[in-house]
Each structure stands twice: as structure tokens, then as C-alpha cells.
Short mmCIF file of C-alpha atoms and ligand atoms in Angstrom, two decimals:
data_model
loop_
_atom_site.label_atom_id
_atom_site.label_comp_id
_atom_site.label_asym_id
_atom_site.label_seq_id
_atom_site.Cartn_x
_atom_site.Cartn_y
_atom_site.Cartn_z
CA MET A 1 110.07 33.65 68.94
CA PRO A 2 106.40 33.33 69.98
CA ASN A 3 104.34 36.48 69.67
CA GLY A 4 100.84 37.75 70.36
CA PHE A 5 98.55 40.74 69.91
CA GLY A 6 96.29 42.54 72.32
CA TYR A 7 95.25 45.77 74.01
CA VAL A 8 97.44 47.37 76.66
CA THR A 9 95.01 47.55 79.60
CA LYS A 10 97.29 49.08 82.23
CA GLY A 11 100.73 50.64 82.57
CA VAL A 12 102.37 51.46 85.89
CA GLY A 13 106.06 52.27 86.35
CA GLY A 14 107.16 50.79 83.02
CA LEU A 15 105.34 47.48 83.53
CA TYR A 16 102.39 47.02 81.20
CA THR A 17 99.48 44.59 81.18
CA VAL A 18 98.46 43.22 77.79
CA ARG A 19 95.35 41.07 77.25
CA LEU A 20 96.46 38.80 74.41
CA LEU A 21 93.72 37.84 71.98
CA PRO A 22 92.94 34.19 71.26
CA HIS A 23 94.64 32.92 68.12
CA ASP A 24 91.44 33.05 66.04
CA ALA A 25 90.44 36.64 66.95
CA ALA A 26 89.52 38.74 63.93
CA ASP A 27 91.72 41.68 64.97
CA ILE A 28 95.02 39.75 64.83
CA PRO A 29 97.02 40.61 61.69
CA LYS A 30 97.23 37.54 59.45
CA PRO A 31 98.95 35.19 58.83
CA TYR A 32 99.11 34.08 62.47
CA GLU A 33 99.96 30.68 63.94
CA PRO A 34 98.62 29.71 67.41
CA GLN A 35 101.12 30.61 70.19
CA PRO A 36 101.47 29.33 73.77
CA LEU A 37 100.15 32.43 75.58
CA ASP A 38 97.27 33.26 73.21
CA GLY A 39 94.19 34.39 75.15
CA GLN A 40 96.16 35.10 78.34
CA THR A 41 96.74 38.35 80.16
CA VAL A 42 100.47 39.03 80.48
CA SER A 43 102.79 41.55 82.10
CA ALA A 44 105.32 43.01 79.68
CA ARG A 45 107.95 45.71 79.30
CA ALA A 46 108.33 48.02 76.34
CA ARG A 47 111.36 47.33 74.16
CA ASN A 48 112.87 49.05 71.15
CA PHE A 49 110.75 52.17 71.37
CA ARG A 50 112.38 55.39 70.30
CA ARG A 51 112.59 57.86 73.14
CA GLY A 52 109.37 59.87 73.42
CA ASP A 53 107.23 57.22 71.76
CA GLY A 54 105.25 56.60 74.90
CA LEU A 55 102.95 53.64 75.10
CA LEU A 56 99.37 54.42 76.11
CA VAL A 57 96.70 52.37 77.78
CA GLY A 58 94.43 51.36 74.89
CA ASP A 59 97.28 50.76 72.47
CA PHE A 60 96.90 47.65 70.34
CA ALA A 61 100.34 46.06 70.63
CA GLU A 62 102.43 43.11 69.52
CA VAL A 63 104.41 41.28 72.18
CA THR A 64 107.16 38.68 71.77
CA TYR A 65 108.44 36.28 74.39
CA ASP A 66 110.90 33.44 74.82
CA ALA A 67 110.47 29.99 76.32
CA SER A 68 111.82 31.17 79.70
CA SER A 69 108.90 33.61 80.11
CA TYR A 70 106.24 30.99 80.80
CA THR A 71 105.80 27.66 82.52
CA VAL A 72 103.71 24.80 81.18
CA ARG A 73 101.72 22.54 83.48
CA GLY A 74 99.07 20.14 82.27
CA GLY A 75 99.31 21.59 78.77
CA VAL A 76 98.50 25.12 79.97
CA ALA A 77 101.10 27.88 79.67
CA THR A 78 101.30 30.43 82.49
CA PRO A 79 103.17 33.68 81.89
CA ALA A 80 105.79 35.03 84.31
CA PRO A 81 104.00 37.43 86.68
CA ASP A 82 106.82 39.99 86.55
CA GLY A 83 106.82 40.10 82.76
CA ALA A 84 110.38 38.68 82.54
CA GLY A 85 111.17 37.85 78.93
CA ILE A 86 107.92 39.33 77.57
CA ALA A 87 108.33 42.51 75.52
CA ILE A 88 106.05 44.93 73.71
CA VAL A 89 107.81 45.35 70.38
CA ARG A 90 105.28 47.21 68.24
CA VAL A 91 102.19 49.39 68.49
CA LEU A 92 99.69 49.19 65.65
CA PRO A 93 98.32 52.42 64.13
CA ARG A 94 96.10 54.34 66.56
CA ARG A 95 92.52 55.41 65.89
CA SER A 96 93.04 58.23 68.37
CA ALA A 97 95.46 59.31 71.09
CA LEU A 98 94.62 61.62 73.99
CA ILE A 99 96.81 63.48 76.46
CA ARG A 100 93.95 63.84 78.98
CA PRO A 101 92.91 61.18 79.77
CA PRO A 102 96.13 59.53 78.53
CA MET A 103 94.65 56.82 76.32
CA ALA A 104 94.86 55.46 72.78
CA ASN A 105 92.09 54.15 70.55
CA LEU A 106 89.19 55.57 72.54
CA ASP A 107 85.88 55.34 70.67
CA LEU A 108 83.56 56.80 73.32
CA LEU A 109 84.03 59.27 76.14
CA PHE A 110 81.48 59.53 78.95
CA VAL A 111 82.00 63.03 80.33
CA THR A 112 80.70 62.97 83.89
CA VAL A 113 79.64 65.95 85.99
CA ALA A 114 77.93 66.16 89.38
CA ALA A 115 74.84 68.31 89.95
CA ALA A 116 76.52 69.29 93.24
CA ALA A 117 79.46 68.30 95.50
CA PRO A 118 81.69 69.07 93.71
CA ALA A 119 79.99 72.14 92.23
CA PRO A 120 79.50 71.61 88.49
CA ASP A 121 82.31 73.05 86.39
CA LEU A 122 80.84 73.32 82.90
CA GLU A 123 84.03 74.70 81.39
CA THR A 124 85.78 71.42 82.24
CA VAL A 125 82.86 69.48 80.76
CA ASP A 126 83.06 71.59 77.59
CA LYS A 127 86.83 71.10 77.31
CA LEU A 128 86.51 67.33 77.57
CA LEU A 129 83.71 67.36 74.99
CA CYS A 130 85.86 69.49 72.63
CA ILE A 131 88.78 67.11 72.98
CA ALA A 132 86.50 64.14 72.21
CA VAL A 133 84.86 65.83 69.22
CA HIS A 134 88.21 66.95 67.80
CA ASN A 135 89.56 63.37 68.06
CA LYS A 136 86.39 61.86 66.53
CA ILE A 137 85.56 60.13 69.81
CA ALA A 138 81.79 59.86 70.38
CA PRO A 139 80.91 62.13 73.35
CA VAL A 140 78.25 61.34 75.96
CA VAL A 141 77.30 63.52 78.96
CA VAL A 142 76.45 61.91 82.30
CA VAL A 143 74.96 64.16 85.01
CA ASN A 144 75.39 62.31 88.32
CA LYS A 145 74.39 63.11 91.92
CA CYS A 146 71.00 64.30 90.65
CA ASP A 147 69.64 63.58 94.16
CA LEU A 148 71.68 66.44 95.64
CA ASP A 149 70.25 69.18 93.40
CA PRO A 150 67.58 68.00 90.94
CA ALA A 151 67.02 71.50 89.53
CA ALA A 152 70.72 72.02 88.79
CA ALA A 153 70.86 68.56 87.23
CA GLU A 154 67.97 69.44 84.93
CA ARG A 155 69.63 72.74 83.93
CA ILE A 156 72.89 70.99 83.04
CA ALA A 157 71.10 68.21 81.15
CA ALA A 158 69.10 70.81 79.17
CA ILE A 159 72.29 72.62 78.11
CA TYR A 160 73.91 69.49 76.68
CA ARG A 161 70.70 68.16 75.12
CA ALA A 162 70.32 71.53 73.37
CA ALA A 163 73.92 71.22 72.17
CA GLY A 164 73.03 67.82 70.65
CA PHE A 165 74.88 65.40 72.95
CA PRO A 166 73.36 62.20 74.37
CA VAL A 167 72.68 62.97 78.06
CA PHE A 168 72.00 60.62 81.00
CA CYS A 169 70.90 61.72 84.47
CA THR A 170 71.90 59.34 87.25
CA VAL A 171 72.19 58.81 90.98
CA GLY A 172 75.18 56.51 91.31
CA ALA A 173 74.54 56.15 95.03
CA THR A 174 71.09 54.53 94.55
CA GLY A 175 71.18 53.34 90.95
CA GLU A 176 68.45 55.68 89.76
CA GLY A 177 68.79 56.36 86.04
CA VAL A 178 71.54 53.77 85.71
CA PRO A 179 69.51 51.20 83.65
CA ALA A 180 69.16 53.65 80.73
CA LEU A 181 72.91 54.31 80.84
CA ALA A 182 73.54 50.55 81.07
CA ASP A 183 71.42 49.98 77.94
CA TYR A 184 73.42 52.60 76.09
CA VAL A 185 76.73 51.04 77.19
CA ALA A 186 75.52 47.54 76.21
CA GLU A 187 74.62 48.86 72.77
CA ALA A 188 77.60 51.12 72.12
CA VAL A 189 80.65 49.65 73.85
CA PRO A 190 81.08 46.06 72.52
CA ARG A 191 84.15 45.85 70.26
CA ARG A 192 85.04 49.41 71.26
CA LEU A 193 87.02 51.31 73.91
CA ALA A 194 85.23 53.71 76.24
CA ALA A 195 86.24 55.80 79.25
CA PHE A 196 84.58 57.75 82.02
CA ALA A 197 86.22 61.13 82.59
CA GLY A 198 85.44 64.18 84.70
CA ALA A 199 86.48 65.97 87.87
CA SER A 200 87.43 64.05 90.98
CA GLY A 201 84.48 63.09 93.19
CA VAL A 202 81.70 63.35 90.59
CA GLY A 203 80.99 59.62 90.98
CA LYS A 204 82.68 57.96 87.99
CA SER A 205 83.91 54.93 89.91
CA THR A 206 80.58 54.57 91.73
CA LEU A 207 78.70 54.56 88.40
CA LEU A 208 81.08 52.03 86.87
CA GLY A 209 80.60 49.83 89.92
CA ARG A 210 76.82 50.02 89.39
CA LEU A 211 77.17 49.25 85.70
CA PHE A 212 79.52 46.32 86.25
CA PRO A 213 79.09 44.89 89.75
CA SER A 214 81.56 42.11 88.99
CA LEU A 215 84.39 44.53 88.18
CA GLU A 216 86.31 46.46 90.78
CA PHE A 217 86.61 50.21 90.76
CA ALA A 218 88.09 52.17 93.64
CA THR A 219 85.53 54.65 94.97
CA GLY A 220 85.81 57.37 97.57
CA ASP A 221 83.20 55.50 99.56
CA ILE A 222 85.13 52.30 100.20
CA SER A 223 88.16 54.19 101.49
CA ARG A 224 86.15 55.67 104.32
CA ARG A 225 84.64 52.34 105.22
CA ILE A 226 87.92 50.48 105.41
CA SER A 227 89.67 53.67 106.57
CA ARG A 228 93.08 53.13 105.13
CA GLY A 229 93.53 56.49 103.54
CA LYS A 230 92.22 57.74 100.27
CA ASN A 231 91.28 54.99 97.90
CA THR A 232 90.73 56.81 94.66
CA THR A 233 91.45 55.95 91.07
CA ARG A 234 95.11 56.68 90.37
CA HIS A 235 95.73 55.06 87.01
CA VAL A 236 93.82 54.56 83.83
CA GLU A 237 92.91 50.91 83.54
CA LEU A 238 90.86 49.23 80.84
CA CYS A 239 88.32 46.67 82.09
CA PRO A 240 87.11 44.10 79.57
CA LEU A 241 83.32 43.81 79.60
CA SER A 242 83.45 40.05 79.06
CA ASN A 243 85.83 37.21 78.28
CA ALA A 244 84.86 37.23 74.61
CA PRO A 245 87.72 38.17 72.26
CA ASP A 246 85.64 40.99 70.80
CA SER A 247 84.57 42.30 74.20
CA GLY A 248 84.59 46.07 74.56
CA TYR A 249 86.61 47.83 77.23
CA LEU A 250 85.66 50.49 79.75
CA ALA A 251 88.16 52.64 81.62
CA ASP A 252 87.89 54.50 84.85
CA THR A 253 90.21 57.52 84.88
CA PRO A 254 91.62 59.64 87.69
CA GLY A 255 89.91 62.99 88.13
CA PHE A 256 91.98 65.84 86.81
CA THR A 257 91.85 69.59 86.65
CA MET A 258 94.83 69.88 84.31
CA LEU A 259 92.90 70.56 81.13
CA ASP A 260 95.22 73.45 80.46
CA PHE A 261 95.01 74.42 76.80
CA ASP A 262 97.89 76.80 77.34
CA ARG A 263 100.27 74.04 78.36
CA PHE A 264 99.03 71.12 76.28
CA ASP A 265 98.56 70.95 72.52
CA PHE A 266 95.04 69.52 72.50
CA PHE A 267 94.27 71.33 69.24
CA GLY A 268 94.80 74.69 67.58
CA LEU A 269 92.76 77.84 67.03
CA ASP A 270 91.71 76.75 63.53
CA ASP A 271 90.18 73.58 64.97
CA LEU A 272 88.14 75.37 67.65
CA PRO A 273 84.84 76.14 65.85
CA ALA A 274 84.46 72.54 64.65
CA ALA A 275 84.94 71.32 68.24
CA PHE A 276 81.52 72.86 69.02
CA PRO A 277 79.22 70.77 66.80
CA GLU A 278 76.12 72.87 67.52
CA PHE A 279 77.81 75.92 65.93
CA SER A 280 78.06 74.21 62.53
CA PRO A 281 74.64 75.25 61.09
CA TYR A 282 75.61 78.93 61.60
CA ILE A 283 79.27 79.02 60.61
CA GLY A 284 79.48 80.47 57.10
CA SER A 285 76.47 82.74 57.60
CA CYS A 286 78.32 85.45 59.50
CA ARG A 287 78.77 88.91 57.97
CA TYR A 288 82.58 88.65 57.87
CA SER A 289 84.17 85.62 56.27
CA ASP A 290 86.96 85.71 58.88
CA CYS A 291 84.49 86.04 61.77
CA THR A 292 85.93 84.70 65.03
CA HIS A 293 82.40 84.27 66.51
CA THR A 294 83.54 85.99 69.72
CA LYS A 295 82.34 89.60 69.46
CA GLU A 296 81.65 90.62 65.84
CA ASP A 297 78.39 92.28 64.83
CA ASP A 298 76.20 90.19 62.57
CA CYS A 299 77.82 86.96 63.73
CA ALA A 300 75.40 84.12 63.04
CA VAL A 301 76.77 82.11 65.98
CA ARG A 302 76.22 84.98 68.43
CA ALA A 303 72.75 85.56 66.96
CA ALA A 304 71.96 81.88 67.62
CA VAL A 305 73.09 82.33 71.23
CA CYS A 306 70.79 85.38 71.60
CA ALA A 307 67.92 83.44 70.01
CA GLY A 308 68.35 80.64 72.58
CA LYS A 309 69.52 78.08 70.03
CA ILE A 310 73.06 77.76 71.42
CA PRO A 311 73.47 77.58 75.24
CA PRO A 312 75.27 80.74 76.50
CA SER A 313 77.65 78.71 78.69
CA ARG A 314 78.87 76.84 75.61
CA HIS A 315 79.63 80.10 73.82
CA GLU A 316 81.40 81.41 76.94
CA THR A 317 83.69 78.38 76.95
CA TYR A 318 84.29 78.91 73.24
CA CYS A 319 85.34 82.52 73.86
CA SER A 320 87.64 81.62 76.75
CA LEU A 321 89.32 78.86 74.70
CA TYR A 322 89.58 81.27 71.77
CA ALA A 323 91.47 83.77 73.95
CA VAL A 324 93.89 81.08 75.18
CA LEU A 325 94.53 79.52 71.77
CA LYS A 326 94.97 82.88 70.04
CA LYS A 327 97.95 83.67 72.28
CA LYS A 328 99.68 80.38 71.50
CA PRO A 329 102.26 80.03 68.74
CA ARG A 330 100.56 78.81 65.55
CA TRP A 331 99.67 75.11 65.59
CA LYS A 332 101.89 73.19 63.19
N1 GDP B 1 74.71 61.81 96.93
C1 GDP B 1 75.35 61.10 96.01
N2 GDP B 1 76.60 60.67 96.24
C2 GDP B 1 77.23 59.96 95.28
C3 GDP B 1 76.60 59.65 94.05
N3 GDP B 1 77.47 58.94 93.30
C4 GDP B 1 78.60 58.82 94.01
N4 GDP B 1 78.47 59.42 95.23
C5 GDP B 1 79.51 59.53 96.27
O1 GDP B 1 80.49 60.48 95.86
C6 GDP B 1 81.79 60.10 96.34
C7 GDP B 1 82.81 60.07 95.21
O2 GDP B 1 82.48 59.02 94.32
P1 GDP B 1 83.57 58.34 93.35
O3 GDP B 1 82.83 57.32 92.56
O4 GDP B 1 84.76 57.90 94.08
O5 GDP B 1 83.96 59.59 92.42
P2 GDP B 1 85.08 59.66 91.26
O6 GDP B 1 86.24 60.41 91.85
O7 GDP B 1 84.45 60.45 90.15
O8 GDP B 1 85.42 58.28 90.85
C8 GDP B 1 81.61 58.77 97.02
O9 GDP B 1 81.52 58.99 98.41
C9 GDP B 1 80.27 58.26 96.48
O10 GDP B 1 79.61 57.41 97.39
C10 GDP B 1 75.25 60.12 93.84
O11 GDP B 1 74.63 59.91 92.77
N5 GDP B 1 74.69 60.85 94.84
MG1 MG B 2 87.34 57.30 90.80
ZN1 ZN B 3 80.58 84.48 63.53
#
């Protein structure tokens, strides 16, 4: 049976979209013979997955199909639009897998926050950054809507610069600051998977639209103009940056507030200190070897906070996550 390999770019109601690589793409496991649908984007259903083995957008998958699943005209094969006869039969090992946003193989996460409207929620920013760091996904901070409160934008940017993250300040609405972000994306995203995440309304879709005018991202803006209800991002969808087989992918994600460490197993208590990279120079220099870095005397992390080397808001998030994770049953 013909087969093919590619990234799952979308999955809605059990129907997945897979962008099959051309037969000569480096990422296809060898040996591999050219197949009719190589290089095409197909709809497919998942088959033979054990229950609970959910597929994620970003998974690198193998599909198989039979001759009834495509039509040939003028030597070009066109896949069935409803995915009939095309099945995802295997997922290749993941580089990473996230619950929020629900994606596999992410390499970069652009954590987006607005200077105002919605009011900046730094705990959510910190949680997303922790999840990225823990999963070895390169974190980037984007402070958008800088026009609405330039002073707040500068305060937020200073916190994350001090913590050692790359930070970009933008105005999605006018494009201010977007070229520097575009340069970073052009440098970092090819051959990789990246996503924009952050609370609803911070301007993720607007920024993506600025970065890639040819791609379509649903923004809050458009909905009002065409006035047919809310037109916001509902699903994670990977957008290829070009038609090249080694093109990178960028995903818009729905805004979410469900970064509940109590409910979800993002990581355990033992993993918490390492999820704050700016703590690392101090860990090991505390008075007590089992220091929790929350309230002990002679804690080198707390001393660094007092000395202005670690932003206080970062340590506050650490302490609140510590309290939540401590109450959970031990991470297996
Ligand atoms: N003032 C201002 N408004 C913005 C900016 N960026 C986006 N917006 C607006 O904020 C609203 C939400 O944007 P959207 O991209 O849908 O946010 P998302 O939910 O994060 O994808 C829209 O009405 C945008 O026009 C900005 O930099 N400044
Ligand atoms: Mg959106
Ligand atoms: Zn300590």
C-alpha cells in the first residue's frame, strides 16, 4: 500500500491534516520509494492507535492509503478531500509533547503578553515559560500592545530581559517593533516548529498576520468588521512558512487560562527550580542543602531577589507553584 510521511498540521473532530513531504525530503525514513501523493496535503483519520494515545498537532506521522483514496488526472494524483481510505498508522518519536498548548515537537514558544487590555498576567507568562523550559523548548517573550501603556511594557520587558529570555516589544496594530521579531523568526524557525501562546486578546493572531501577510489567522478585529460573531482562534493549526520541504512551521493557538498545575501534570516539584533558569547560578549556595528557596534564611536565591538580580515577580510565581506542587501526590 502507498505510504507517506509528514507533520500533522491540524486535527478537528477526528479528521487530521497531514502535509506529506516530497519523496526526496531528508526527514523521510529510508529506504523510501516515490509514492503518488508525495508532497501533497491530505486529510486522514487515525487508525490502530491504542486508546489514550492521542495524536497531537505537530506529530510527525506515517500515513498509508489505497488506490481508491485518490484520483489521477493528467498524471497528477489528488487525494480524497474527506480523507476516505487515508490513515495515520504511526507516529514517530516526539522531541516534545505539551498539554497546553496541545502540540508535539515544538522547538520554540513565543509567549505573548499585552502591556494592557487584557491586563498583563505575569503568572501565566511565567507558567508558560516554565513549561517551555522544562520541555527543552526555546522560550521567547513578546510584549505586545506597547502603544496602550509604554511604561508597563518597559517594566515587563525589563523583568524578562533580567531573567535572561529574548524579549521583543511590539505593536501588532501598527507593525511597530515587528521587523525585529520577523528577523528573529526568519533566523530561528526554518526546519523547526514554533507556536505563539498567551492569554486571549493579547494580539497573537494580529502579530502572526503582520509576520506572514499571506497566511490567514483569525483575529478579534476581523470578526467585528464582518460582524458574524466572534472570530477567534479555536484550534491549534500549524502554518508552513514556505512550500520548501524543510520549511518551518508556526502555530497560532487559542488563548487559555487553564494552566492549572493542580489538575495537569506539567511537571513535578523536583523539576521546579530548574524551570527558572535565572535561579541556576544560586542553587547550591544556600545554607541548607534541602533549601526550598521559598522562605529559608540564608537562601542564595532569596538573597539574589533582595539584591535585585532575580525579578521579585518571578520568585513569587516560583513560590506559588511550589505551594501547588507540594500538595500534589509525588510525581512518578
Ligand atoms: N492597541 C492595540 N491593539 C492591538 C494590538 N495588537 C492587536 N490588537 C487588537 O487586539 C484585539 C485582539 O487581537 P487578536 O490578535 O485577536 O488576539 P489573540 O486572541 O491573542 O489572537 C484585536 O482587536 C486587535 O486588533 C496592539 O499592538 N495595540
Ligand atoms: Mg487568536
Ligand atoms: Zn535556597
